[in-house]
Short mmCIF file of C-alpha atoms in Angstrom, two decimals:
data_model
loop_
_atom_site.label_atom_id
_atom_site.label_comp_id
_atom_site.label_asym_id
_atom_site.label_seq_id
_atom_site.Cartn_x
_atom_site.Cartn_y
_atom_site.Cartn_z
CA MET L 1 138.10 116.64 107.35
CA ASP L 2 135.43 116.25 110.04
CA MET L 3 134.49 113.05 111.84
CA TYR L 4 131.35 112.46 109.77
CA GLN L 5 133.23 112.72 106.44
CA LYS L 6 135.94 110.29 107.65
CA ARG L 7 133.31 107.87 108.74
CA LYS L 8 131.46 108.13 105.43
CA MET L 9 134.72 107.52 103.54
CA ARG L 10 135.20 104.29 105.49
CA GLN L 11 131.62 103.29 104.69
CA GLU L 12 132.02 104.14 101.01
CA LYS L 13 135.17 101.95 100.82
CA VAL L 14 133.31 99.03 102.23
CA LYS L 15 130.36 99.65 99.97
CA ASN L 16 132.53 99.85 96.90
CA GLU L 17 134.24 96.62 97.81
CA ASN L 18 130.84 94.95 97.91
CA LYS L 19 129.26 97.00 95.20
CA GLU L 20 125.88 95.86 93.98
CA GLU L 21 123.85 97.01 91.04
CA ASN L 22 121.02 98.39 93.22
CA SER L 23 120.80 100.91 96.06
CA LYS L 24 122.38 99.99 99.42
CA TYR L 25 118.88 99.97 100.85
CA ASN L 26 117.56 97.54 98.24
CA ILE L 27 118.31 94.70 100.63
CA ASN L 28 118.04 91.05 99.69
CA TRP L 29 116.00 90.12 102.76
CA TYR L 30 113.44 87.79 101.20
CA PRO L 31 113.93 84.48 103.01
CA GLY L 32 113.12 81.27 101.21
CA HIS L 33 110.09 80.49 103.40
CA MET L 34 108.42 83.72 102.22
CA ALA L 35 107.64 82.30 98.75
CA LYS L 36 106.04 79.32 100.44
CA THR L 37 104.07 81.64 102.72
CA ARG L 38 102.77 83.63 99.79
CA ARG L 39 101.61 80.51 98.02
CA GLN L 40 99.86 79.28 101.23
CA ILE L 41 98.05 82.62 101.63
CA ILE L 42 96.78 82.49 98.06
CA GLU L 43 95.44 78.95 98.71
CA ASP L 44 93.86 79.91 102.05
CA LEU L 45 92.14 82.93 100.53
CA ARG L 46 89.58 80.61 98.95
CA LEU L 47 88.26 79.99 102.51
CA ILE L 48 88.21 83.66 103.51
CA ASP L 49 85.33 86.17 103.60
CA VAL L 50 87.19 89.28 104.83
CA VAL L 51 90.84 90.29 104.81
CA ILE L 52 92.21 92.57 107.51
CA GLU L 53 95.32 94.39 106.38
CA LEU L 54 97.27 95.65 109.40
CA LEU L 55 99.45 98.70 108.78
CA ASP L 56 101.72 100.80 110.96
CA ALA L 57 99.93 104.13 111.41
CA ARG L 58 103.28 105.95 111.45
CA ILE L 59 104.14 104.67 107.95
CA PRO L 60 100.94 103.49 106.30
CA LEU L 61 102.32 103.30 102.74
CA SER L 62 105.77 101.92 103.62
CA SER L 63 104.21 99.18 105.80
CA ARG L 64 101.73 98.25 103.05
CA ASN L 65 103.16 95.28 101.14
CA PRO L 66 102.19 95.65 97.48
CA GLU L 67 102.05 91.87 97.18
CA ILE L 68 99.14 91.77 99.63
CA GLU L 69 97.13 94.21 97.56
CA LYS L 70 97.66 92.06 94.47
CA ILE L 71 96.77 88.66 95.97
CA THR L 72 93.69 89.93 97.89
CA LYS L 73 92.14 91.74 94.93
CA GLY L 74 88.38 91.19 94.90
CA LYS L 75 88.11 90.28 98.58
CA LYS L 76 86.28 92.37 101.14
CA LYS L 77 88.93 94.29 103.02
CA ILE L 78 89.43 96.35 106.17
CA VAL L 79 92.60 98.40 106.78
CA LEU L 80 93.67 98.81 110.39
CA LEU L 81 96.04 101.59 111.14
CA ASN L 82 97.68 100.06 114.15
CA LYS L 83 99.99 101.70 116.73
CA CYS L 84 97.79 104.80 116.40
CA ASP L 85 98.87 105.77 119.95
CA LEU L 86 102.34 106.49 118.53
CA SER L 87 101.22 108.41 115.40
CA ASP L 88 100.15 111.99 114.69
CA GLU L 89 96.47 112.37 115.58
CA GLY L 90 95.81 114.85 112.80
CA LEU L 91 97.40 112.60 110.21
CA ASN L 92 95.55 109.59 111.57
CA LYS L 93 92.27 111.23 110.46
CA ALA L 94 93.78 112.11 107.10
CA TRP L 95 94.84 108.49 106.48
CA VAL L 96 91.40 107.18 107.47
CA GLU L 97 89.92 109.50 104.83
CA TYR L 98 92.55 108.48 102.28
CA PHE L 99 91.54 104.82 102.47
CA LYS L 100 87.83 105.74 102.59
CA LYS L 101 88.19 107.47 99.25
CA GLN L 102 89.47 104.18 97.87
CA ASN L 103 86.33 102.45 99.21
CA ILE L 104 88.36 100.64 101.83
CA PRO L 105 87.09 100.93 105.44
CA ALA L 106 89.96 102.11 107.67
CA LEU L 107 90.03 102.06 111.45
CA LEU L 108 92.51 103.23 114.06
CA THR L 109 93.72 100.62 116.48
CA ASP L 110 96.21 100.23 119.29
CA SER L 111 96.81 96.56 119.98
CA ASN L 112 98.52 97.17 123.31
CA SER L 113 95.64 99.02 124.93
CA GLY L 114 92.88 97.35 122.90
CA ASN L 115 91.65 100.68 121.55
CA GLY L 116 89.65 100.16 118.28
CA ILE L 117 89.32 96.38 118.60
CA GLN L 118 85.56 96.32 119.09
CA ASN L 119 85.15 98.78 116.21
CA CYS L 120 86.98 96.33 114.01
CA LEU L 121 84.72 93.41 115.00
CA ARG L 122 81.61 95.53 114.33
CA GLU L 123 82.96 96.54 110.93
CA ILE L 124 83.57 92.91 110.00
CA GLU L 125 79.96 92.11 110.74
CA ARG L 126 78.77 95.24 108.96
CA ILE L 127 80.43 94.51 105.65
CA MET L 128 79.34 90.85 105.78
CA ASN L 129 75.75 91.58 106.78
CA GLU L 130 74.32 91.39 103.27
CA ASP L 131 76.17 88.19 102.45
CA LEU L 132 75.07 86.54 105.67
CA THR L 133 71.44 87.53 105.07
CA LYS L 134 71.57 85.89 101.60
CA SER L 135 73.08 82.74 103.11
CA SER L 136 70.39 82.66 105.73
CA GLU L 137 67.68 82.96 103.13
CA LYS L 138 69.17 79.92 101.43
CA GLY L 139 69.00 77.93 104.62
CA ARG L 140 72.69 78.32 105.57
CA VAL L 141 72.11 79.60 109.10
CA GLY L 142 74.98 80.17 111.50
CA LYS L 143 77.67 80.46 108.90
CA LYS L 144 80.90 81.69 110.39
CA ILE L 145 82.67 84.78 109.08
CA ARG L 146 86.17 83.70 108.22
CA VAL L 147 88.75 86.45 108.43
CA MET L 148 92.37 86.50 107.45
CA ILE L 149 94.76 88.96 109.03
CA LEU L 150 97.74 90.02 106.95
CA GLY L 151 100.63 92.40 107.54
CA ILE L 152 104.34 92.77 107.51
CA PRO L 153 106.53 91.73 110.47
CA ASN L 154 106.58 93.96 113.54
CA VAL L 155 103.31 95.72 112.74
CA GLY L 156 101.61 94.35 115.86
CA LYS L 157 99.74 91.43 114.39
CA SER L 158 100.22 89.00 117.25
CA SER L 159 99.30 91.65 119.87
CA PHE L 160 96.15 92.47 117.87
CA ILE L 161 95.10 88.82 117.71
CA ASN L 162 95.68 88.36 121.42
CA ARG L 163 93.41 91.29 122.08
CA VAL L 164 90.71 90.28 119.68
CA ALA L 165 90.71 86.70 120.98
CA LYS L 166 91.03 87.85 124.62
CA LYS L 167 93.88 85.50 125.28
CA THR L 168 97.67 85.23 124.90
CA SER L 169 97.94 82.05 122.87
CA LEU L 170 100.43 83.50 120.46
CA GLU L 171 104.03 84.21 121.15
CA VAL L 172 104.65 87.95 121.05
CA ALA L 173 108.02 89.66 120.95
CA ASN L 174 109.48 92.95 119.89
CA ARG L 175 111.33 91.52 116.93
CA PRO L 176 110.26 91.00 113.36
CA GLY L 177 108.94 87.58 112.14
CA VAL L 178 108.19 85.99 115.50
CA THR L 179 104.78 84.63 114.33
CA ARG L 180 105.46 81.49 112.34
CA SER L 181 102.70 78.93 111.94
CA LYS L 182 99.17 79.22 110.61
CA GLN L 183 96.33 78.83 113.07
CA TRP L 184 92.54 79.45 113.25
CA ILE L 185 91.35 81.44 116.28
CA ARG L 186 87.74 81.65 117.44
CA VAL L 187 86.96 85.27 118.12
CA ASN L 188 83.25 84.94 119.02
CA GLU L 189 80.22 82.95 117.93
CA LYS L 190 80.26 84.74 114.54
CA ILE L 191 83.91 85.25 113.62
CA GLU L 192 86.91 82.97 113.11
CA LEU L 193 90.31 84.46 112.40
CA LEU L 194 93.15 82.95 110.40
CA ASP L 195 96.58 84.25 111.40
CA THR L 196 99.47 84.17 108.94
CA PRO L 197 103.23 84.84 109.29
CA GLY L 198 104.30 88.39 108.45
CA VAL L 199 104.67 88.74 104.71
CA LEU L 200 107.77 90.48 103.35
CA TRP L 201 108.44 91.46 99.79
CA PRO L 202 111.49 90.71 97.69
CA LYS L 203 112.77 94.25 97.34
CA PHE L 204 111.88 97.82 98.23
CA GLU L 205 110.60 100.28 95.63
CA ASN L 206 112.84 103.09 96.99
CA GLU L 207 115.21 104.10 99.68
CA GLU L 208 112.55 105.98 101.66
CA ILE L 209 110.50 102.81 102.18
CA ALA L 210 113.55 100.92 103.42
CA LEU L 211 114.44 103.67 105.85
CA ASN L 212 110.93 103.99 107.19
CA LEU L 213 110.82 100.29 107.85
CA ALA L 214 114.21 100.55 109.58
CA PHE L 215 113.06 103.46 111.75
CA THR L 216 110.09 101.46 113.09
CA GLY L 217 112.16 98.26 113.59
CA THR L 218 110.68 96.10 110.83
CA ILE L 219 114.16 95.81 109.27
CA LYS L 220 116.32 94.52 112.06
CA ASP L 221 119.03 96.83 113.35
CA ASP L 222 121.67 94.25 112.48
CA ILE L 223 120.79 94.37 108.82
CA LEU L 224 121.22 98.13 108.42
CA GLU L 225 123.77 99.92 110.59
CA ARG L 226 122.07 101.35 113.63
CA THR L 227 123.98 104.64 113.55
CA GLU L 228 123.04 105.09 109.91
CA ILE L 229 119.32 104.49 110.71
CA ALA L 230 119.39 106.99 113.59
CA PHE L 231 121.26 109.57 111.49
CA ASN L 232 118.62 109.36 108.78
CA LEU L 233 115.79 109.59 111.30
CA ILE L 234 117.27 112.76 112.75
CA LYS L 235 117.57 114.12 109.22
CA ALA L 236 113.89 113.27 108.46
CA LEU L 237 112.69 114.87 111.69
CA LEU L 238 114.75 118.03 111.24
CA ASN L 239 113.25 118.53 107.80
CA SER L 240 109.68 118.16 109.10
CA LYS L 241 107.34 119.71 111.60
CA TYR L 242 108.73 117.35 114.27
CA LYS L 243 111.98 119.24 114.68
CA LEU L 244 110.64 120.62 117.99
CA ASN L 245 110.12 117.04 119.18
CA LEU L 246 113.85 116.50 118.97
CA CYS L 247 114.62 119.80 120.69
CA GLU L 248 112.25 119.17 123.57
CA ARG L 249 113.20 115.57 124.12
CA TYR L 250 116.97 116.21 124.18
CA LYS L 251 116.92 119.74 125.73
CA ILE L 252 118.35 121.38 122.65
CA THR L 253 117.30 124.93 121.73
CA GLU L 254 116.15 125.81 118.21
CA GLU L 255 118.97 128.35 118.14
CA GLU L 256 121.54 125.66 118.77
CA VAL L 257 120.11 123.58 115.90
CA GLU L 258 120.10 126.55 113.55
CA GLN L 259 123.65 127.49 114.53
CA ILE L 260 124.90 123.99 113.74
CA MET L 261 122.94 123.81 110.46
CA GLN L 262 124.56 127.02 109.32
CA MET L 263 128.11 125.76 109.87
CA PRO L 264 130.26 125.98 106.69
CA GLN L 265 130.18 122.28 105.82
CA ASN L 266 127.75 119.99 103.98
CA GLU L 267 124.29 119.32 105.43
CA ASN L 268 125.07 115.68 106.38
CA SER L 269 128.05 116.81 108.45
CA ASN L 270 125.86 119.31 110.23
CA ILE L 271 123.21 116.76 111.00
CA TYR L 272 125.96 114.38 112.24
CA GLU L 273 127.07 117.19 114.63
CA ILE L 274 123.47 117.42 115.96
CA MET L 275 123.47 113.63 116.52
CA LEU L 276 126.70 113.99 118.55
CA LEU L 277 125.14 116.82 120.56
CA ILE L 278 122.21 114.53 121.37
CA GLY L 279 124.70 111.92 122.57
CA LYS L 280 126.39 114.48 124.74
CA LYS L 281 123.10 115.67 126.23
CA ARG L 282 122.13 112.07 127.01
CA GLY L 283 125.48 111.21 128.55
CA ALA L 284 126.57 108.78 125.86
CA ILE L 285 130.21 109.57 126.41
CA MET L 286 133.15 107.15 126.31
CA SER L 287 136.43 107.51 128.07
CA GLY L 288 138.40 110.40 126.60
CA GLY L 289 135.27 112.41 126.02
CA LYS L 290 134.34 110.77 122.74
CA ILE L 291 130.65 110.39 122.01
CA ASP L 292 129.45 106.80 121.84
CA GLU L 293 127.72 106.78 118.45
CA GLU L 294 126.20 103.33 118.88
CA LYS L 295 124.66 104.17 122.29
CA THR L 296 123.39 107.53 120.95
CA ALA L 297 121.74 105.77 117.99
CA ARG L 298 120.12 103.19 120.26
CA ILE L 299 118.71 105.99 122.51
CA ILE L 300 117.27 107.88 119.54
CA LEU L 301 115.68 104.81 117.92
CA ASP L 302 114.25 103.54 121.20
CA ASP L 303 112.79 106.98 121.91
CA PHE L 304 111.09 107.11 118.52
CA ARG L 305 109.80 103.52 118.65
CA SER L 306 108.42 103.85 122.17
CA GLY L 307 106.72 107.22 121.50
CA LYS L 308 109.00 109.20 123.82
CA LEU L 309 109.80 111.51 120.91
CA GLY L 310 106.10 112.24 120.62
CA LYS L 311 103.31 111.23 118.25
CA ILE L 312 104.99 111.14 114.86
CA THR L 313 103.76 110.08 111.41
CA LEU L 314 106.46 109.95 108.75
CA GLU L 315 104.13 109.80 105.76
CA LYS L 316 101.35 112.08 104.51
CA PRO L 317 98.54 110.83 102.28
CA ASN L 318 98.36 112.03 98.70
CA THR L 319 95.16 113.97 98.60
CA LYS L 320 95.15 114.62 94.89
#
């Protein structure tokens, strides 16, 4: 019995002892304050002209909370595909077209560099131009455009607001849920922005969504096991066009990968061997020559989240 199978047996034992009706990825991570946040957003929407929905360009569907789509129905909306500097450029264009076909303006943004910010402000004014003209004709001159920004934790909301407001008034950190309280922010003489805490949803529709959120760090690494997240990321990349990204980053030849994948054991065991090889290549070795799985997993996830693995998008739009 190989190391991976032994490890999986230990995990299965623990899982069976704590067996739940749903999938292991159907995590109960919906804090009590989230229900209150949802109610507050619904109440505040009465004051809002435009909703900005901020998504992670690497996982546009998985980072799109279905609750937001429901509660903002009927409102003017702009989708921002944030962190576009980390995502596949070809698929960026495909996702912009995907939302365009749904009559939702979609723009590419990178909150860290400020790329796309001015385009967003121009789009807000464009979609409100007709309404503002009508207000002006009725004597309501100088009416502010009130904008609400919504998104799940860790999608770059605070960094975006800091950019758009040209200041660092919000606390920003690389951990989910750091933005807490509601506040209005004056963007310019025409636009006011209402920030809201990141909105989670009670449960995931499927395992793929949960894993995608874990890959990007929205689900904290202490909720799902880090080694399990890294293992599944390797599996996803090996079964995609990004296999070469892994090979190039960790100095592994395609022949080595194919040789391991053809070993006479199940696919998961082979992928686990590749994960160990990555650990060996990166020097994640403990005393006795054993590979440090935890350190290896941390290296892989950090490389993906920082873009060192290359520009990767894990979801393709349905073009049907």
